[in-house]
Short mmCIF file of N, CA, C and O in Angstrom, two decimals:
data_model
loop_
_atom_site.label_atom_id
_atom_site.label_comp_id
_atom_site.label_asym_id
_atom_site.label_seq_id
_atom_site.Cartn_x
_atom_site.Cartn_y
_atom_site.Cartn_z
N MET A 1434 0.15 0.36 -11.97
CA MET A 1434 1.45 0.47 -11.38
C MET A 1434 1.24 0.65 -9.89
O MET A 1434 0.38 1.40 -9.46
N HIS A 1435 2.00 -0.11 -9.10
CA HIS A 1435 1.88 -0.04 -7.64
C HIS A 1435 3.27 -0.20 -7.06
O HIS A 1435 3.98 -1.13 -7.42
N ALA A 1436 3.67 0.73 -6.18
CA ALA A 1436 5.02 0.66 -5.63
C ALA A 1436 5.02 1.01 -4.15
O ALA A 1436 4.37 1.96 -3.73
N GLY A 1437 5.73 0.20 -3.38
CA GLY A 1437 5.98 0.49 -1.96
C GLY A 1437 7.46 0.75 -1.80
O GLY A 1437 8.28 0.17 -2.50
N PHE A 1438 7.82 1.64 -0.90
CA PHE A 1438 9.23 2.01 -0.78
C PHE A 1438 9.56 2.52 0.61
O PHE A 1438 8.67 2.89 1.37
N MET A 1439 10.85 2.50 0.96
CA MET A 1439 11.41 3.02 2.21
C MET A 1439 10.64 2.56 3.45
O MET A 1439 10.10 3.37 4.20
N PRO A 1440 10.57 1.25 3.70
CA PRO A 1440 9.81 0.78 4.86
C PRO A 1440 10.48 1.18 6.18
O PRO A 1440 11.69 1.32 6.26
N GLU A 1441 9.65 1.36 7.19
CA GLU A 1441 10.10 1.57 8.56
C GLU A 1441 9.62 0.35 9.35
O GLU A 1441 8.42 0.17 9.56
N ILE A 1442 10.55 -0.51 9.74
CA ILE A 1442 10.21 -1.74 10.46
C ILE A 1442 10.66 -1.58 11.91
O ILE A 1442 11.80 -1.19 12.17
N GLU A 1443 9.76 -1.88 12.84
CA GLU A 1443 10.08 -1.82 14.27
C GLU A 1443 9.92 -3.21 14.86
O GLU A 1443 8.83 -3.80 14.80
N ILE A 1444 10.99 -3.74 15.43
CA ILE A 1444 10.95 -5.05 16.09
C ILE A 1444 10.38 -4.83 17.49
O ILE A 1444 10.96 -4.08 18.29
N LEU A 1445 9.26 -5.48 17.79
CA LEU A 1445 8.60 -5.31 19.08
C LEU A 1445 9.02 -6.36 20.10
O LEU A 1445 9.01 -6.11 21.30
N SER A 1446 9.34 -7.57 19.61
CA SER A 1446 9.79 -8.67 20.48
C SER A 1446 10.49 -9.69 19.58
O SER A 1446 10.67 -9.45 18.39
N LEU A 1447 10.83 -10.84 20.14
CA LEU A 1447 11.47 -11.89 19.33
C LEU A 1447 10.52 -12.46 18.28
O LEU A 1447 10.96 -13.06 17.31
N THR A 1448 9.21 -12.28 18.46
CA THR A 1448 8.24 -12.89 17.55
C THR A 1448 7.28 -11.90 16.91
O THR A 1448 6.43 -12.29 16.12
N LYS A 1449 7.39 -10.60 17.22
CA LYS A 1449 6.45 -9.62 16.68
C LYS A 1449 7.18 -8.39 16.17
O LYS A 1449 8.18 -7.96 16.75
N ALA A 1450 6.65 -7.81 15.08
CA ALA A 1450 7.18 -6.57 14.52
C ALA A 1450 6.05 -5.82 13.85
O ALA A 1450 4.97 -6.39 13.59
N LYS A 1451 6.28 -4.55 13.57
CA LYS A 1451 5.31 -3.78 12.80
C LYS A 1451 6.06 -2.94 11.78
O LYS A 1451 7.25 -2.65 11.95
N GLY A 1452 5.36 -2.59 10.71
CA GLY A 1452 6.01 -1.85 9.65
C GLY A 1452 5.09 -0.82 9.02
O GLY A 1452 3.87 -0.98 9.03
N ARG A 1453 5.70 0.23 8.46
CA ARG A 1453 5.00 1.24 7.68
C ARG A 1453 5.68 1.31 6.33
O ARG A 1453 6.90 1.46 6.25
N TRP A 1454 4.89 1.19 5.27
CA TRP A 1454 5.42 1.22 3.90
C TRP A 1454 4.70 2.33 3.13
O TRP A 1454 3.55 2.16 2.74
N PRO A 1455 5.34 3.46 2.86
CA PRO A 1455 4.74 4.44 1.96
C PRO A 1455 4.52 3.81 0.58
O PRO A 1455 5.28 2.94 0.15
N MET A 1456 3.45 4.23 -0.08
CA MET A 1456 3.14 3.65 -1.39
C MET A 1456 2.57 4.71 -2.32
O MET A 1456 2.11 5.75 -1.89
N THR A 1457 2.65 4.39 -3.60
CA THR A 1457 2.00 5.18 -4.63
C THR A 1457 1.49 4.20 -5.69
O THR A 1457 2.03 3.11 -5.86
N ASP A 1458 0.40 4.58 -6.34
CA ASP A 1458 -0.11 3.73 -7.41
C ASP A 1458 -0.80 4.57 -8.47
O ASP A 1458 -1.13 5.73 -8.25
N ARG A 1459 -0.95 3.96 -9.63
CA ARG A 1459 -1.66 4.59 -10.74
C ARG A 1459 -2.44 3.50 -11.46
O ARG A 1459 -1.88 2.46 -11.79
N LEU A 1460 -3.72 3.75 -11.66
CA LEU A 1460 -4.60 2.79 -12.30
C LEU A 1460 -5.22 3.42 -13.54
O LEU A 1460 -5.54 4.60 -13.54
N TRP A 1461 -5.39 2.61 -14.56
CA TRP A 1461 -6.06 3.04 -15.79
C TRP A 1461 -7.26 2.14 -15.99
O TRP A 1461 -7.14 0.92 -15.96
N THR A 1462 -8.43 2.73 -16.20
CA THR A 1462 -9.64 1.94 -16.44
C THR A 1462 -10.32 2.47 -17.70
O THR A 1462 -10.15 3.63 -18.08
N GLU A 1463 -11.11 1.62 -18.31
CA GLU A 1463 -11.87 2.05 -19.48
C GLU A 1463 -13.07 2.87 -19.02
O GLU A 1463 -13.73 2.54 -18.06
N GLY A 1464 -13.33 3.97 -19.72
CA GLY A 1464 -14.51 4.78 -19.44
C GLY A 1464 -15.76 4.09 -19.96
O GLY A 1464 -15.69 3.07 -20.64
N ALA A 1465 -16.90 4.64 -19.62
CA ALA A 1465 -18.17 4.05 -20.08
C ALA A 1465 -19.16 5.16 -20.41
O ALA A 1465 -19.16 6.20 -19.77
N GLY A 1466 -19.99 4.94 -21.40
CA GLY A 1466 -21.05 5.88 -21.73
C GLY A 1466 -20.65 6.89 -22.79
O GLY A 1466 -19.47 7.10 -23.07
N PRO A 1467 -21.66 7.54 -23.39
CA PRO A 1467 -21.42 8.52 -24.44
C PRO A 1467 -20.62 9.72 -23.94
O PRO A 1467 -20.83 10.20 -22.83
N GLY A 1468 -19.71 10.19 -24.76
CA GLY A 1468 -18.96 11.39 -24.44
C GLY A 1468 -17.85 11.21 -23.42
O GLY A 1468 -17.21 12.18 -23.05
N ARG A 1469 -17.63 10.01 -22.96
CA ARG A 1469 -16.56 9.79 -21.97
C ARG A 1469 -15.27 9.43 -22.67
O ARG A 1469 -15.26 8.83 -23.74
N LEU A 1470 -14.17 9.81 -22.06
CA LEU A 1470 -12.88 9.41 -22.60
C LEU A 1470 -12.75 7.89 -22.51
O LEU A 1470 -13.35 7.27 -21.64
N PRO A 1471 -11.97 7.29 -23.40
CA PRO A 1471 -11.86 5.83 -23.36
C PRO A 1471 -11.19 5.32 -22.09
O PRO A 1471 -11.43 4.21 -21.68
N PHE A 1472 -10.37 6.13 -21.45
CA PHE A 1472 -9.69 5.67 -20.24
C PHE A 1472 -9.80 6.73 -19.15
O PHE A 1472 -9.81 7.92 -19.42
N LYS A 1473 -9.86 6.26 -17.93
CA LYS A 1473 -9.86 7.13 -16.76
C LYS A 1473 -8.66 6.73 -15.91
O LYS A 1473 -8.32 5.55 -15.84
N THR A 1474 -7.99 7.70 -15.30
CA THR A 1474 -6.84 7.38 -14.46
C THR A 1474 -7.14 7.72 -13.01
O THR A 1474 -7.89 8.64 -12.70
N PHE A 1475 -6.55 6.93 -12.13
CA PHE A 1475 -6.60 7.16 -10.69
C PHE A 1475 -5.16 7.13 -10.21
O PHE A 1475 -4.44 6.17 -10.46
N GLU A 1476 -4.74 8.19 -9.55
CA GLU A 1476 -3.39 8.25 -9.01
C GLU A 1476 -3.49 8.46 -7.51
O GLU A 1476 -4.24 9.33 -7.05
N GLY A 1477 -2.78 7.63 -6.73
CA GLY A 1477 -2.95 7.72 -5.28
C GLY A 1477 -1.65 7.56 -4.51
O GLY A 1477 -0.65 7.07 -5.03
N TRP A 1478 -1.72 8.00 -3.26
CA TRP A 1478 -0.60 7.91 -2.33
C TRP A 1478 -1.16 7.45 -0.99
O TRP A 1478 -2.29 7.75 -0.63
N GLY A 1479 -0.34 6.72 -0.25
CA GLY A 1479 -0.79 6.26 1.05
C GLY A 1479 0.31 5.55 1.81
O GLY A 1479 1.48 5.61 1.45
N VAL A 1480 -0.12 4.85 2.86
CA VAL A 1480 0.81 4.12 3.72
C VAL A 1480 0.19 2.78 4.09
O VAL A 1480 -0.97 2.72 4.50
N TYR A 1481 0.96 1.70 3.93
CA TYR A 1481 0.56 0.40 4.44
C TYR A 1481 1.02 0.30 5.89
O TYR A 1481 2.15 0.66 6.22
N HIS A 1482 0.14 -0.18 6.75
CA HIS A 1482 0.45 -0.46 8.15
C HIS A 1482 0.38 -1.97 8.31
O HIS A 1482 -0.71 -2.55 8.20
N ASP A 1483 1.51 -2.62 8.54
CA ASP A 1483 1.57 -4.08 8.63
C ASP A 1483 1.99 -4.51 10.03
O ASP A 1483 2.72 -3.79 10.72
N THR A 1484 1.55 -5.71 10.41
CA THR A 1484 2.11 -6.38 11.58
C THR A 1484 2.67 -7.71 11.10
O THR A 1484 2.17 -8.30 10.13
N TYR A 1485 3.73 -8.16 11.76
CA TYR A 1485 4.43 -9.38 11.37
C TYR A 1485 4.56 -10.30 12.58
O TYR A 1485 4.67 -9.83 13.72
N ARG A 1486 4.55 -11.59 12.32
CA ARG A 1486 4.73 -12.58 13.36
C ARG A 1486 5.78 -13.58 12.91
O ARG A 1486 5.74 -14.05 11.77
N ARG A 1487 6.69 -13.91 13.80
CA ARG A 1487 7.73 -14.89 13.47
C ARG A 1487 7.20 -16.28 13.78
O ARG A 1487 6.71 -16.55 14.88
N THR A 1488 7.29 -17.18 12.80
CA THR A 1488 6.83 -18.56 12.95
C THR A 1488 8.03 -19.49 12.74
O THR A 1488 9.13 -19.04 12.43
N ALA A 1489 7.79 -20.78 12.85
CA ALA A 1489 8.85 -21.76 12.59
C ALA A 1489 9.35 -21.66 11.15
O ALA A 1489 10.49 -21.98 10.85
N ALA A 1490 8.48 -21.18 10.24
CA ALA A 1490 8.85 -21.04 8.83
C ALA A 1490 9.48 -19.67 8.52
O ALA A 1490 9.83 -19.41 7.38
N GLY A 1491 9.57 -18.79 9.52
CA GLY A 1491 10.15 -17.46 9.30
C GLY A 1491 9.12 -16.37 9.56
O GLY A 1491 8.03 -16.62 10.05
N TRP A 1492 9.47 -15.12 9.23
CA TRP A 1492 8.57 -13.99 9.44
C TRP A 1492 7.43 -14.03 8.43
O TRP A 1492 7.64 -14.27 7.24
N ARG A 1493 6.21 -13.78 8.92
CA ARG A 1493 5.01 -13.78 8.08
C ARG A 1493 4.19 -12.52 8.37
O ARG A 1493 4.20 -12.01 9.49
N ILE A 1494 3.46 -12.04 7.37
CA ILE A 1494 2.55 -10.91 7.57
C ILE A 1494 1.35 -11.41 8.37
O ILE A 1494 0.69 -12.37 7.97
N ALA A 1495 1.07 -10.77 9.50
CA ALA A 1495 -0.08 -11.12 10.33
C ALA A 1495 -1.30 -10.27 9.95
O ALA A 1495 -2.43 -10.75 9.96
N SER A 1496 -1.07 -8.99 9.61
CA SER A 1496 -2.17 -8.12 9.18
C SER A 1496 -1.60 -7.00 8.32
O SER A 1496 -0.41 -6.67 8.41
N THR A 1497 -2.47 -6.44 7.50
CA THR A 1497 -2.08 -5.29 6.67
C THR A 1497 -3.29 -4.39 6.50
O THR A 1497 -4.43 -4.86 6.40
N ARG A 1498 -3.04 -3.09 6.48
CA ARG A 1498 -4.10 -2.10 6.29
C ARG A 1498 -3.52 -0.96 5.46
O ARG A 1498 -2.42 -0.49 5.72
N LEU A 1499 -4.27 -0.53 4.43
CA LEU A 1499 -3.83 0.58 3.59
C LEU A 1499 -4.57 1.84 4.01
O LEU A 1499 -5.80 1.87 4.03
N GLU A 1500 -3.81 2.87 4.34
CA GLU A 1500 -4.37 4.19 4.65
C GLU A 1500 -4.10 5.08 3.43
O GLU A 1500 -2.95 5.39 3.13
N ARG A 1501 -5.15 5.44 2.71
CA ARG A 1501 -5.00 6.31 1.55
C ARG A 1501 -4.91 7.76 2.03
O ARG A 1501 -5.73 8.20 2.83
N ILE A 1502 -3.90 8.48 1.55
CA ILE A 1502 -3.71 9.88 1.93
C ILE A 1502 -4.32 10.82 0.89
O ILE A 1502 -4.93 11.81 1.23
N LYS A 1503 -4.14 10.46 -0.38
CA LYS A 1503 -4.65 11.32 -1.46
C LYS A 1503 -4.92 10.46 -2.69
O LYS A 1503 -4.16 9.56 -3.01
N VAL A 1504 -6.02 10.78 -3.40
CA VAL A 1504 -6.35 10.12 -4.66
C VAL A 1504 -6.79 11.21 -5.64
O VAL A 1504 -7.60 12.06 -5.31
N ILE A 1505 -6.21 11.18 -6.84
CA ILE A 1505 -6.60 12.11 -7.91
C ILE A 1505 -7.24 11.29 -9.02
O ILE A 1505 -6.67 10.31 -9.48
N VAL A 1506 -8.43 11.68 -9.43
CA VAL A 1506 -9.13 11.01 -10.52
C VAL A 1506 -9.07 11.93 -11.73
O VAL A 1506 -9.38 13.11 -11.64
N GLY A 1507 -8.62 11.37 -12.86
CA GLY A 1507 -8.48 12.20 -14.05
C GLY A 1507 -9.06 11.55 -15.27
O GLY A 1507 -9.56 10.48 -15.28
#
């Protein structure tokens, strides 16, 4: 499960913008080895930092970076 929400978009010029998207996710993986639970979970929170560029085809993502704030492994 992966969700982004409540973006903050700042228009820098007619052709450039930047955005911050808070996110949360939860991953389930199979465990491995004797005595391990069959599944392991990872729950995380963070922020995507994006830049956008306006082209003839419309606004496009120019770059994206995920900053993880917290991850819980269970």
